[in-house]
Amino acid sequence: MVPHFKDRDRRDGPVERLQGSVERVTFHSEESGFCVLRVRVRGQRDLVTVVGMAAVVTAGEYVECEGAWNNDRHHGLQFKAQHLRVVPPSTLEGIEKYLGSGMVKGIGPHFARKLVGAFGETVFEVIEQDPDRLLELDGIGPKRKERVMQAWSEQKVVREIMIFLQSHGVGTARAVRIYKTYGEQAVERVRENPYRLSLDIHGIGFKTADAIARRLGIPYDSLIRAQAGVRHRLQENSSQGHCAAYRQDLKETTARMLEVPEPVVEAAIESELAAENLVQETIEGEIALFLGSLHRSENGIALHLARLLKGVPPWGEIDAGKAIPWVEQQTGLELSPSQRRAVSISVNGKITVITGGPGVGKTTVVNSILTIVRARRAQIRLCAPTGRAAKRLSESTGLEASTVHRLLEFDPRTMGFRHDQNDPLDADLLVMDEVSMMDVVLMNQLLRAIPDHAAVLLVGDVDQLPSVGPGAVLADIIASEVIPTVCLTEIFRQAASSRIIVNAHRINEGLLPEEPGDQEQSDFYFIPGESPEAIHAKLMQVVTERIPARFGLHPINDVQVLTPMNRGGLGARSLNVDLQARLNPDGNPRISRFGWTYAPDDKVIQMVNDYDKEVFNGDIGRIISIDEEEGVAGIDFDGRIVEYEFGELDEISLAYATSVHKSQGSEYPAVVIPLAMQHYMLLERNLLYTAVTRGRKLVVVIGQKKALAMAVKRIGSLKRLTNLRYRLRRIVGDKPVGN
């Protein structure tokens, strides 16, 4: 029904229905579902602004809304939808839009136009009941016909699921994922326990699952809801890096979140403990609860490190007094006393940790160790948590290095890794770089795949931000004092000429960075900005004009904006939209999915691990193609082209700007860092230190001096709740010689 515009001037008009195709998604919050849509309504010349709630909505979809008109003081006339759902189109225009939206693989805008032109309103019946007629159209052969039929068949099966889920606020793309996960039992499974969606389906959180549960009539104070709430709180904790939560805190926060009495949550905790979904332990005198998977990971790390510490290296004893002068002669480099100690301990030990900041010679130590060990014909494997970190390790050593995931060989059939304790890696020495980035789950997976005889060299900077995932693996291993560790602190003369390195160490010591003189050419600059608006304006100018002009660096390929937060005017989301508009204004074709608009040449970042694609959280790529007919985008990740169906684009986001956390393990020719007091909750020393050490040739900090001072002075306010250091002390035992 076309709305009656006689009610335009009312702030709250009568409840009306509105149907149309979504032309543009102006805004969409994945967290809350709030969206602002521009909708083409039949009979209306101009696009209509619709404001409402939808779990997922994309341009090209057809929506039905119930609500009222509102003349907003700031944004003008809007249709405020109380209910918004995706519906099958009923007009020729709507059918064409629907078919061309990428919903049916093999049909894009071009063929959608052809199909509607040939078959009109009967096009759905033709595809479903008489698909041979598709061959009447130019460009559709047997192969394309089969693809369309297969895709349509899947849509047919999904239809019931779609109708069911859309009536509960879940959009098309998520419905397809639910179907792929649960198959034809999807509706039954969701009805049985909607909370499983938040555990099994990427992009569906507890709030969405809880809303579905309420509509299905699951009682507010039910055990199943409380169990899901407890798991959700622990998962939220793990997303903040914690492996556990104190039991009393967990009970209180879950009860507040669910708005239920604490005894209901207590019963849920006991039930989860009995089912072994949770594990209880005492940490520093307080009772804590672990998700079962994280407890197994922590325990596994301790047990495997204890196992690998036993015995002698496979290459036998090495006389360091002879080996070190020999390797100095081989490399032409003189090692410092601390470097000599690191080499000596490493070549004669089973497990060694080498830590230190930039410019202290970690690479020289690693290369010296590798040179000595290779002379004994040892089988060496090198790895790092990310593709970029692995590439850097390979470049610095001259040996092949891979990501941990590729080293362990993920098997999509079993959703596990090929290499484990039953099929260990073929290695005498495993070298792992950027260990600070390793979470407890992945570290456990790696350690259990290392054979008993092998030696392990762990390299990283413990002062950087800890892993994105749960745990503080490197920090806990060092703090346990049961694993031989060498901390390199001396800055070498060549490195000392770089202000980036000097200032990184100053920041780590709690000192403000040094600024260059007026005419001094430097690789580190601080540009003051008194307000967020001024910082934003200067940042845009620096990235798009000043750095390219003065340093000859490409604004997309070479410059990376690293921001402390995702939200706000200086957050990654807002900066990405603004930088995209400046750096890739003419990219075509453009598609809008999951609140982002993408075009060829856009810089993007992977947000989750996708083992099938072998693309992992934090990997940065460039969009090289968008095929609207096939509904596929091609993304180049360091020379490897990976295809994404449009419904999978919630796995990526724009990456002109990223959070500092996402930059770990990467280096960029130039880094630009905005700092404002609006970031005060996140302004900490290790965050600024990590951001600064990502820049290879140039670091530019733009911000308020007060914010810079706060970031330098403030030491990690949020200590991660883990039990690994104590677990290591208990399992490994006495402090070894060499610490």
Coordinates of C-alpha atoms in Angstrom, one line a residue, residues 21-301:
S21 CA 13.0 -2.1 -2.9
V22 CA 16.0 -1.0 -0.9
E23 CA 18.2 1.2 -3.0
R24 CA 20.8 2.1 -0.4
V25 CA 21.7 1.2 3.1
T26 CA 22.6 4.6 4.7
F27 CA 23.4 3.1 8.1
H28 CA 23.2 -0.3 9.7
S29 CA 24.4 -1.4 13.2
E30 CA 25.2 -5.0 13.3
E31 CA 25.1 -4.9 17.1
S32 CA 21.6 -3.4 17.6
G33 CA 20.1 -3.9 14.1
F34 CA 19.1 -0.2 13.8
C35 CA 19.1 0.8 10.2
V36 CA 18.4 3.8 7.9
L37 CA 17.3 2.8 4.5
R38 CA 16.6 4.6 1.2
V39 CA 13.7 2.7 -0.3
R40 CA 12.1 3.1 -3.7
V41 CA 8.3 3.0 -3.2
R42 CA 6.1 2.4 -6.2
G43 CA 4.2 5.6 -7.2
Q44 CA 6.7 7.9 -5.5
R45 CA 9.2 9.9 -7.5
D46 CA 11.7 10.3 -4.6
L47 CA 13.3 7.7 -2.5
V48 CA 11.8 7.3 1.0
T49 CA 13.9 7.2 4.1
V50 CA 13.0 4.3 6.3
V51 CA 14.2 4.0 9.9
G52 CA 13.8 0.6 11.7
M53 CA 15.4 -2.6 13.0
A54 CA 16.7 -5.5 10.9
A55 CA 19.3 -8.1 11.8
V56 CA 20.6 -7.9 8.2
V57 CA 19.5 -5.8 5.2
T58 CA 21.2 -5.1 1.9
A59 CA 20.6 -3.0 -1.1
G60 CA 18.5 -4.8 -3.7
E61 CA 16.3 -6.6 -1.2
Y62 CA 12.5 -6.0 -1.0
V63 CA 11.0 -4.8 2.3
E64 CA 7.6 -4.6 3.9
C65 CA 7.3 -2.1 6.8
E66 CA 4.6 -1.2 9.3
G67 CA 4.9 2.1 11.1
A68 CA 4.2 5.8 10.9
W69 CA 5.6 8.9 9.3
N70 CA 7.7 11.3 11.4
N71 CA 9.0 14.7 10.4
D72 CA 12.4 14.7 12.1
R73 CA 13.8 18.1 13.0
H74 CA 17.3 17.2 11.8
H75 CA 16.7 14.6 9.1
G76 CA 13.4 15.6 7.6
L77 CA 10.5 13.2 6.7
Q78 CA 11.1 9.6 7.7
F79 CA 9.1 6.5 7.8
K80 CA 9.6 5.0 11.3
A81 CA 9.1 1.2 10.9
Q82 CA 7.9 -0.6 14.0
H83 CA 8.2 -3.9 12.0
L84 CA 10.4 -4.4 9.0
R85 CA 10.8 -7.7 7.1
V86 CA 12.0 -8.9 3.8
V87 CA 9.2 -10.1 1.6
P88 CA 8.9 -11.7 -1.9
P89 CA 8.3 -9.0 -4.5
S90 CA 5.0 -8.7 -6.2
T91 CA 5.7 -6.2 -9.0
L92 CA 7.7 -6.6 -12.1
E93 CA 10.2 -4.0 -10.9
G94 CA 10.4 -5.7 -7.6
I95 CA 10.9 -9.1 -9.1
E96 CA 13.7 -7.8 -11.3
K97 CA 15.4 -6.1 -8.3
Y98 CA 15.0 -9.3 -6.3
L99 CA 16.5 -11.6 -8.9
G100 CA 19.3 -9.2 -9.7
S101 CA 20.3 -8.7 -6.1
G102 CA 22.6 -11.7 -6.0
M103 CA 20.2 -13.9 -4.1
V104 CA 20.2 -16.5 -6.8
K105 CA 23.7 -17.2 -8.0
G106 CA 24.0 -17.1 -11.7
I107 CA 21.5 -14.3 -12.1
G108 CA 22.7 -10.7 -11.9
P109 CA 21.0 -7.4 -12.9
H110 CA 21.6 -8.1 -16.7
F111 CA 19.9 -11.6 -16.7
A112 CA 17.3 -10.5 -14.2
R113 CA 16.2 -7.9 -16.8
K114 CA 16.1 -10.5 -19.5
L115 CA 14.2 -13.0 -17.4
V116 CA 11.5 -10.5 -16.4
G117 CA 11.3 -9.2 -19.9
A118 CA 10.7 -12.7 -21.3
F119 CA 8.5 -14.2 -18.6
G120 CA 7.0 -11.3 -16.7
E121 CA 5.3 -12.2 -13.4
T122 CA 5.5 -15.9 -14.2
V123 CA 9.3 -15.9 -14.0
F124 CA 9.3 -17.7 -10.6
E125 CA 7.1 -20.5 -12.0
V126 CA 9.3 -20.9 -15.1
I127 CA 12.4 -21.3 -13.0
E128 CA 10.7 -23.7 -10.6
Q129 CA 8.4 -25.7 -12.9
D130 CA 9.7 -25.3 -16.5
P131 CA 13.4 -24.5 -16.3
D132 CA 14.1 -25.6 -19.8
R133 CA 12.5 -22.4 -21.0
L134 CA 15.5 -20.6 -19.6
L135 CA 17.4 -21.9 -22.6
E136 CA 15.2 -19.6 -24.8
L137 CA 17.3 -16.6 -23.6
D138 CA 20.6 -15.6 -25.2
G139 CA 23.5 -16.1 -22.8
I140 CA 21.8 -18.9 -20.8
G141 CA 23.2 -22.3 -21.7
P142 CA 22.9 -25.7 -20.0
K143 CA 25.6 -25.0 -17.5
R144 CA 24.1 -21.6 -16.4
K145 CA 20.6 -23.2 -16.4
E146 CA 21.8 -25.9 -14.0
R147 CA 23.5 -23.4 -11.7
V148 CA 20.3 -21.3 -11.6
M149 CA 18.2 -24.3 -10.9
Q150 CA 20.5 -25.5 -8.1
A151 CA 20.5 -22.0 -6.5
W152 CA 16.8 -21.7 -6.9
S153 CA 16.2 -25.1 -5.3
E154 CA 18.3 -24.1 -2.4
Q155 CA 16.2 -20.9 -2.1
K156 CA 13.0 -23.0 -2.2
V157 CA 14.2 -25.1 0.7
V158 CA 15.3 -22.0 2.5
R159 CA 12.0 -20.2 1.9
E160 CA 10.2 -21.7 4.9
I161 CA 13.3 -20.9 7.0
M162 CA 13.4 -17.4 5.6
I163 CA 9.7 -16.7 6.4
F164 CA 10.1 -18.1 9.9
L165 CA 13.3 -16.2 10.7
Q166 CA 12.3 -12.9 9.1
S167 CA 9.2 -12.9 11.2
H168 CA 11.7 -13.0 14.1
G169 CA 14.0 -10.2 12.9
V170 CA 16.6 -12.3 11.0
G171 CA 17.6 -11.2 7.5
T172 CA 18.2 -13.1 4.3
A173 CA 21.9 -13.6 4.4
R174 CA 21.8 -15.0 7.9
A175 CA 18.9 -17.3 7.0
V176 CA 21.0 -18.8 4.3
R177 CA 23.8 -19.4 6.7
I178 CA 21.5 -21.0 9.2
Y179 CA 20.2 -23.3 6.5
K180 CA 23.8 -24.2 5.5
T181 CA 24.6 -25.0 9.1
Y182 CA 21.5 -27.0 10.1
G183 CA 20.1 -28.1 6.8
E184 CA 16.4 -29.0 6.5
Q185 CA 16.1 -29.3 10.3
A186 CA 16.9 -25.6 10.7
V187 CA 13.4 -24.5 11.8
E188 CA 13.1 -27.5 14.2
R189 CA 16.5 -26.8 15.7
V190 CA 15.9 -23.1 16.1
R191 CA 12.5 -23.7 17.8
E192 CA 14.1 -26.3 20.1
N193 CA 16.9 -23.9 21.3
P194 CA 17.2 -20.6 19.5
Y195 CA 20.2 -19.7 21.7
R196 CA 22.3 -22.2 19.7
L197 CA 22.3 -19.6 16.9
S198 CA 24.6 -17.3 18.9
L199 CA 27.1 -20.1 19.3
D200 CA 26.9 -21.7 15.8
I201 CA 26.2 -18.8 13.4
H202 CA 28.6 -16.0 12.7
G203 CA 26.9 -12.7 12.9
I204 CA 24.0 -13.7 15.2
G205 CA 24.6 -12.6 18.8
F206 CA 22.9 -13.3 22.0
K207 CA 20.5 -10.4 21.8
T208 CA 19.1 -11.6 18.4
A209 CA 18.8 -15.2 19.7
D210 CA 17.1 -14.0 22.9
A211 CA 14.6 -12.0 20.9
I212 CA 13.7 -15.1 18.9
A213 CA 13.4 -17.1 22.0
R214 CA 11.0 -14.6 23.6
R215 CA 8.8 -14.7 20.5
L216 CA 8.8 -18.5 20.6
G217 CA 7.5 -18.3 24.1
I218 CA 10.5 -19.4 26.1
P219 CA 10.1 -18.2 29.6
Y220 CA 12.2 -15.2 30.8
D221 CA 13.5 -17.2 33.8
S222 CA 14.0 -20.5 32.1
L223 CA 17.1 -22.6 32.7
I224 CA 17.9 -22.7 29.0
R225 CA 17.9 -18.9 28.8
A226 CA 20.1 -18.6 32.0
Q227 CA 22.6 -21.2 30.6
A228 CA 22.9 -19.3 27.4
G229 CA 23.3 -16.0 29.3
V230 CA 26.2 -17.5 31.4
R231 CA 27.9 -18.8 28.2
H232 CA 27.4 -15.4 26.5
R233 CA 28.9 -13.5 29.4
L234 CA 32.0 -15.8 29.4
Q235 CA 32.3 -15.4 25.6
E236 CA 32.1 -11.6 26.0
N237 CA 34.9 -11.9 28.6
S238 CA 36.9 -14.0 26.2
S239 CA 36.5 -11.4 23.5
Q240 CA 38.2 -9.0 26.0
G241 CA 41.1 -11.5 26.3
H242 CA 40.0 -13.3 29.5
C243 CA 40.2 -17.0 29.8
A244 CA 37.9 -17.1 32.9
A245 CA 35.6 -15.0 35.1
Y246 CA 35.3 -14.9 38.8
R247 CA 32.2 -16.9 39.7
Q248 CA 30.6 -14.3 41.9
D249 CA 31.1 -11.5 39.3
L250 CA 29.8 -13.8 36.6
K251 CA 26.7 -14.6 38.6
E252 CA 25.9 -11.0 39.4
T253 CA 26.6 -9.6 35.9
T254 CA 24.6 -12.3 34.2
A255 CA 21.6 -11.8 36.5
R256 CA 21.6 -8.1 35.8
M257 CA 21.9 -8.7 32.0
L258 CA 19.0 -11.2 32.0
E259 CA 17.0 -9.4 34.6
V260 CA 16.5 -12.6 36.6
P261 CA 17.2 -13.5 40.3
E262 CA 20.7 -14.7 41.0
P263 CA 19.5 -18.2 42.1
V264 CA 18.3 -18.8 38.5
V265 CA 21.8 -18.0 37.3
E266 CA 23.4 -20.1 40.1
A267 CA 21.3 -23.1 38.9
A268 CA 22.4 -22.5 35.3
I269 CA 26.1 -22.4 36.4
E270 CA 25.7 -25.7 38.3
S271 CA 24.0 -27.3 35.3
E272 CA 26.8 -26.1 32.9
L273 CA 29.4 -27.5 35.3
A274 CA 27.7 -30.8 35.5
A275 CA 27.6 -31.0 31.7
E276 CA 31.3 -30.0 31.6
N277 CA 30.7 -27.0 29.5
L278 CA 32.3 -25.0 32.3
V279 CA 35.3 -25.8 34.5
Q280 CA 35.8 -24.3 38.0
E281 CA 39.2 -23.4 39.4
T282 CA 40.8 -21.2 42.0
I283 CA 42.9 -18.3 40.8
E284 CA 44.8 -16.3 43.4
G285 CA 42.4 -17.4 46.1
E286 CA 39.2 -16.7 44.2
I287 CA 36.8 -19.2 42.5
A288 CA 36.8 -18.7 38.7
L289 CA 34.9 -20.3 35.9
F290 CA 36.4 -21.3 32.5
L291 CA 34.6 -22.2 29.3
G292 CA 35.6 -25.8 28.8
S293 CA 37.4 -25.2 25.6
L294 CA 39.6 -22.4 27.1
H295 CA 40.4 -24.5 30.2
R296 CA 41.5 -27.4 27.9
S297 CA 43.7 -25.1 25.9
E298 CA 45.4 -23.5 28.9
N299 CA 46.0 -27.0 30.4
G300 CA 47.2 -28.3 27.1
I301 CA 49.8 -25.6 26.7

